[in-house]
Amino acid sequence: MSISAYKRTIRESESPRQIEARVFARITGALQQHSEAWAASPEKSARIAVLSDGLREAVAQNQRLWSQLRDDLASSRNALPEALRANLLSISLWVDRTSTTVLGGGPGLPALIDVNKNILAGLAAARPAPTGMAQDGAQSYSQAL
């Protein structure tokens, strides 16, 4: 089976919640791979080297994921409760600002990882996904593979 056929099979057999959890896990893992080197490099110049070693791409992927989430949360077809949507939208804006800070060599990488882990834990909870969740959002997340 080709890679593209495998990815298509996964997209067609997973729920939106499962897709989101898988993408969050992959991106969070990529961020974590660089967290030790980041923590050991308090100087901006040393952090720029860590960014060049792959962290920049991981942070950019995380920003894209949260941007796609923001678009899905703003959709009228999103069935999440309004208060939860508002909270997640607020978090997505914080992620965007903090990511920009990290990309400039500033603090915030551990906090980005913690937020993603908390979201991942919520997605992994044994609750069923909302039945009205916008399928478009799930497709855009799966394309973030």
PDB file of C-alpha atoms in Angstrom:
ATOM      1  CA  MET A   1       0.000   0.000   0.000  1.00  0.00           C
ATOM      2  CA  SER A   2       1.398   3.389  -0.939  1.00  0.00           C
ATOM      3  CA  ILE A   3       1.916   6.125   1.641  1.00  0.00           C
ATOM      4  CA  SER A   4      -0.861   8.267   0.151  1.00  0.00           C
ATOM      5  CA  ALA A   5      -3.300   5.339   0.206  1.00  0.00           C
ATOM      6  CA  TYR A   6      -2.354   4.656   3.822  1.00  0.00           C
ATOM      7  CA  LYS A   7      -2.946   8.305   4.790  1.00  0.00           C
ATOM      8  CA  ARG A   8      -6.285   8.295   2.955  1.00  0.00           C
ATOM      9  CA  THR A   9      -7.350   5.128   4.812  1.00  0.00           C
ATOM     10  CA  ILE A  10      -6.442   6.732   8.131  1.00  0.00           C
ATOM     11  CA  ARG A  11      -8.383   9.917   7.295  1.00  0.00           C
ATOM     12  CA  GLU A  12     -11.426   7.900   6.280  1.00  0.00           C
ATOM     13  CA  SER A  13     -11.416   5.639   9.353  1.00  0.00           C
ATOM     14  CA  GLU A  14     -10.595   8.105  12.139  1.00  0.00           C
ATOM     15  CA  SER A  15     -12.970  10.438  13.905  1.00  0.00           C
ATOM     16  CA  PRO A  16     -12.159  14.161  13.937  1.00  0.00           C
ATOM     17  CA  ARG A  17     -11.145  13.807  17.599  1.00  0.00           C
ATOM     18  CA  GLN A  18      -8.739  10.961  16.766  1.00  0.00           C
ATOM     19  CA  ILE A  19      -7.212  12.944  13.915  1.00  0.00           C
ATOM     20  CA  GLU A  20      -6.745  15.973  16.161  1.00  0.00           C
ATOM     21  CA  ALA A  21      -5.182  13.830  18.898  1.00  0.00           C
ATOM     22  CA  ARG A  22      -2.773  12.188  16.450  1.00  0.00           C
ATOM     23  CA  VAL A  23      -1.675  15.520  14.976  1.00  0.00           C
ATOM     24  CA  PHE A  24      -1.309  17.116  18.424  1.00  0.00           C
ATOM     25  CA  ALA A  25       0.761  14.131  19.603  1.00  0.00           C
ATOM     26  CA  ARG A  26       3.072  14.308  16.589  1.00  0.00           C
ATOM     27  CA  ILE A  27       3.626  18.062  16.838  1.00  0.00           C
ATOM     28  CA  THR A  28       4.014  18.013  20.626  1.00  0.00           C
ATOM     29  CA  GLY A  29       6.596  15.244  20.268  1.00  0.00           C
ATOM     30  CA  ALA A  30       8.513  17.362  17.768  1.00  0.00           C
ATOM     31  CA  LEU A  31       8.484  20.309  20.187  1.00  0.00           C
ATOM     32  CA  GLN A  32       9.621  18.073  23.054  1.00  0.00           C
ATOM     33  CA  GLN A  33      12.576  16.756  21.043  1.00  0.00           C
ATOM     34  CA  HIS A  34      14.108  20.217  21.290  1.00  0.00           C
ATOM     35  CA  SER A  35      13.008  21.199  24.803  1.00  0.00           C
ATOM     36  CA  GLU A  36      16.136  19.979  26.597  1.00  0.00           C
ATOM     37  CA  ALA A  37      18.481  21.820  24.230  1.00  0.00           C
ATOM     38  CA  TRP A  38      16.246  24.903  24.509  1.00  0.00           C
ATOM     39  CA  ALA A  39      16.339  24.845  28.320  1.00  0.00           C
ATOM     40  CA  ALA A  40      20.125  24.401  28.269  1.00  0.00           C
ATOM     41  CA  SER A  41      20.477  27.465  26.021  1.00  0.00           C
ATOM     42  CA  PRO A  42      19.374  30.519  27.995  1.00  0.00           C
ATOM     43  CA  GLU A  43      21.136  32.927  25.628  1.00  0.00           C
ATOM     44  CA  LYS A  44      19.227  34.083  22.556  1.00  0.00           C
ATOM     45  CA  SER A  45      22.124  33.285  20.231  1.00  0.00           C
ATOM     46  CA  ALA A  46      22.257  29.672  21.436  1.00  0.00           C
ATOM     47  CA  ARG A  47      18.480  29.371  21.104  1.00  0.00           C
ATOM     48  CA  ILE A  48      18.673  30.541  17.501  1.00  0.00           C
ATOM     49  CA  ALA A  49      20.928  27.525  16.861  1.00  0.00           C
ATOM     50  CA  VAL A  50      18.314  25.222  18.436  1.00  0.00           C
ATOM     51  CA  LEU A  51      15.657  26.808  16.224  1.00  0.00           C
ATOM     52  CA  SER A  52      17.834  26.126  13.182  1.00  0.00           C
ATOM     53  CA  ASP A  53      18.186  22.493  14.237  1.00  0.00           C
ATOM     54  CA  GLY A  54      14.488  21.739  13.650  1.00  0.00           C
ATOM     55  CA  LEU A  55      12.634  23.586  16.381  1.00  0.00           C
ATOM     56  CA  ARG A  56      11.635  26.388  14.010  1.00  0.00           C
ATOM     57  CA  GLU A  57       9.706  23.933  11.816  1.00  0.00           C
ATOM     58  CA  ALA A  58       8.041  22.293  14.837  1.00  0.00           C
ATOM     59  CA  VAL A  59       6.900  25.675  16.201  1.00  0.00           C
ATOM     60  CA  ALA A  60       5.644  26.677  12.740  1.00  0.00           C
ATOM     61  CA  GLN A  61       3.670  23.423  12.461  1.00  0.00           C
ATOM     62  CA  ASN A  62       2.187  24.070  15.890  1.00  0.00           C
ATOM     63  CA  GLN A  63       1.173  27.575  14.814  1.00  0.00           C
ATOM     64  CA  ARG A  64      -0.468  26.193  11.663  1.00  0.00           C
ATOM     65  CA  LEU A  65      -2.350  23.586  13.690  1.00  0.00           C
ATOM     66  CA  TRP A  66      -3.677  26.206  16.086  1.00  0.00           C
ATOM     67  CA  SER A  67      -4.563  28.478  13.164  1.00  0.00           C
ATOM     68  CA  GLN A  68      -6.594  25.653  11.610  1.00  0.00           C
ATOM     69  CA  LEU A  69      -8.237  25.039  14.978  1.00  0.00           C
ATOM     70  CA  ARG A  70      -9.076  28.738  15.193  1.00  0.00           C
ATOM     71  CA  ASP A  71     -10.734  28.586  11.766  1.00  0.00           C
ATOM     72  CA  ASP A  72     -12.716  25.501  12.772  1.00  0.00           C
ATOM     73  CA  LEU A  73     -13.756  27.039  16.095  1.00  0.00           C
ATOM     74  CA  ALA A  74     -15.023  30.123  14.282  1.00  0.00           C
ATOM     75  CA  SER A  75     -17.126  28.002  11.924  1.00  0.00           C
ATOM     76  CA  SER A  76     -20.885  28.071  12.428  1.00  0.00           C
ATOM     77  CA  ARG A  77     -20.824  24.284  11.941  1.00  0.00           C
ATOM     78  CA  ASN A  78     -18.667  23.709  15.026  1.00  0.00           C
ATOM     79  CA  ALA A  79     -20.843  22.032  17.655  1.00  0.00           C
ATOM     80  CA  LEU A  80     -18.683  22.709  20.708  1.00  0.00           C
ATOM     81  CA  PRO A  81     -20.339  24.781  23.444  1.00  0.00           C
ATOM     82  CA  GLU A  82     -19.846  28.509  22.939  1.00  0.00           C
ATOM     83  CA  ALA A  83     -17.892  28.989  26.178  1.00  0.00           C
ATOM     84  CA  LEU A  84     -15.460  26.196  25.277  1.00  0.00           C
ATOM     85  CA  ARG A  85     -15.034  27.603  21.782  1.00  0.00           C
ATOM     86  CA  ALA A  86     -14.273  31.040  23.243  1.00  0.00           C
ATOM     87  CA  ASN A  87     -11.697  29.574  25.641  1.00  0.00           C
ATOM     88  CA  LEU A  88     -10.012  27.597  22.878  1.00  0.00           C
ATOM     89  CA  LEU A  89      -9.984  30.657  20.608  1.00  0.00           C
ATOM     90  CA  SER A  90      -8.295  32.605  23.394  1.00  0.00           C
ATOM     91  CA  ILE A  91      -5.715  29.846  23.822  1.00  0.00           C
ATOM     92  CA  SER A  92      -5.078  29.795  20.073  1.00  0.00           C
ATOM     93  CA  LEU A  93      -4.303  33.519  20.112  1.00  0.00           C
ATOM     94  CA  TRP A  94      -1.956  33.010  23.073  1.00  0.00           C
ATOM     95  CA  VAL A  95      -0.236  30.150  21.196  1.00  0.00           C
ATOM     96  CA  ASP A  96       0.285  32.442  18.216  1.00  0.00           C
ATOM     97  CA  ARG A  97       1.845  35.216  20.336  1.00  0.00           C
ATOM     98  CA  THR A  98       3.992  32.806  22.346  1.00  0.00           C
ATOM     99  CA  SER A  99       5.158  31.010  19.207  1.00  0.00           C
ATOM    100  CA  THR A 100       6.310  34.317  17.753  1.00  0.00           C
ATOM    101  CA  THR A 101       8.264  34.974  20.960  1.00  0.00           C
ATOM    102  CA  VAL A 102       9.873  31.517  20.833  1.00  0.00           C
ATOM    103  CA  LEU A 103      10.775  31.957  17.161  1.00  0.00           C
ATOM    104  CA  GLY A 104      12.639  35.105  18.204  1.00  0.00           C
ATOM    105  CA  GLY A 105      14.637  33.157  20.805  1.00  0.00           C
ATOM    106  CA  GLY A 106      12.465  34.203  23.738  1.00  0.00           C
ATOM    107  CA  PRO A 107      10.812  32.152  26.474  1.00  0.00           C
ATOM    108  CA  GLY A 108       7.681  30.057  26.143  1.00  0.00           C
ATOM    109  CA  LEU A 109       8.563  26.653  24.696  1.00  0.00           C
ATOM    110  CA  PRO A 110       7.710  24.688  27.884  1.00  0.00           C
ATOM    111  CA  ALA A 111       4.371  26.504  28.115  1.00  0.00           C
ATOM    112  CA  LEU A 112       3.521  25.659  24.482  1.00  0.00           C
ATOM    113  CA  ILE A 113       4.299  22.009  25.186  1.00  0.00           C
ATOM    114  CA  ASP A 114       2.180  22.041  28.368  1.00  0.00           C
ATOM    115  CA  VAL A 115      -0.808  23.570  26.575  1.00  0.00           C
ATOM    116  CA  ASN A 116      -0.595  20.965  23.822  1.00  0.00           C
ATOM    117  CA  LYS A 117      -0.330  18.159  26.387  1.00  0.00           C
ATOM    118  CA  ASN A 118      -3.427  19.447  28.177  1.00  0.00           C
ATOM    119  CA  ILE A 119      -5.371  19.613  24.914  1.00  0.00           C
ATOM    120  CA  LEU A 120      -4.138  16.140  24.007  1.00  0.00           C
ATOM    121  CA  ALA A 121      -5.293  14.802  27.383  1.00  0.00           C
ATOM    122  CA  GLY A 122      -8.724  16.309  26.777  1.00  0.00           C
ATOM    123  CA  LEU A 123      -8.922  14.760  23.317  1.00  0.00           C
ATOM    124  CA  ALA A 124      -7.871  11.380  24.689  1.00  0.00           C
ATOM    125  CA  ALA A 125     -10.594  11.407  27.353  1.00  0.00           C
ATOM    126  CA  ALA A 126     -13.268   8.773  26.900  1.00  0.00           C
ATOM    127  CA  ARG A 127     -15.902  11.266  25.785  1.00  0.00           C
ATOM    128  CA  PRO A 128     -17.365  10.911  22.306  1.00  0.00           C
ATOM    129  CA  ALA A 129     -16.660  13.660  19.795  1.00  0.00           C
ATOM    130  CA  PRO A 130     -19.483  16.161  19.251  1.00  0.00           C
ATOM    131  CA  THR A 131     -21.727  14.872  16.496  1.00  0.00           C
ATOM    132  CA  GLY A 132     -21.874  18.212  14.705  1.00  0.00           C
ATOM    133  CA  MET A 133     -18.113  18.786  14.579  1.00  0.00           C
ATOM    134  CA  ALA A 134     -17.171  20.322  11.268  1.00  0.00           C
ATOM    135  CA  GLN A 135     -15.699  17.598   9.078  1.00  0.00           C
ATOM    136  CA  ASP A 136     -13.804  20.249   7.098  1.00  0.00           C
ATOM    137  CA  GLY A 137     -11.709  20.954  10.175  1.00  0.00           C
ATOM    138  CA  ALA A 138     -10.827  17.294  10.549  1.00  0.00           C
ATOM    139  CA  GLN A 139      -9.715  17.151   6.930  1.00  0.00           C
ATOM    140  CA  SER A 140      -7.475  20.198   7.327  1.00  0.00           C
ATOM    141  CA  TYR A 141      -5.920  18.683  10.467  1.00  0.00           C
ATOM    142  CA  SER A 142      -5.247  15.423   8.660  1.00  0.00           C
ATOM    143  CA  GLN A 143      -3.494  17.345   5.915  1.00  0.00           C
ATOM    144  CA  ALA A 144      -1.123  18.657   8.578  1.00  0.00           C
ATOM    145  CA  LEU A 145       0.367  15.135   8.617  1.00  0.00           C
TER     146      LEU A 145
END
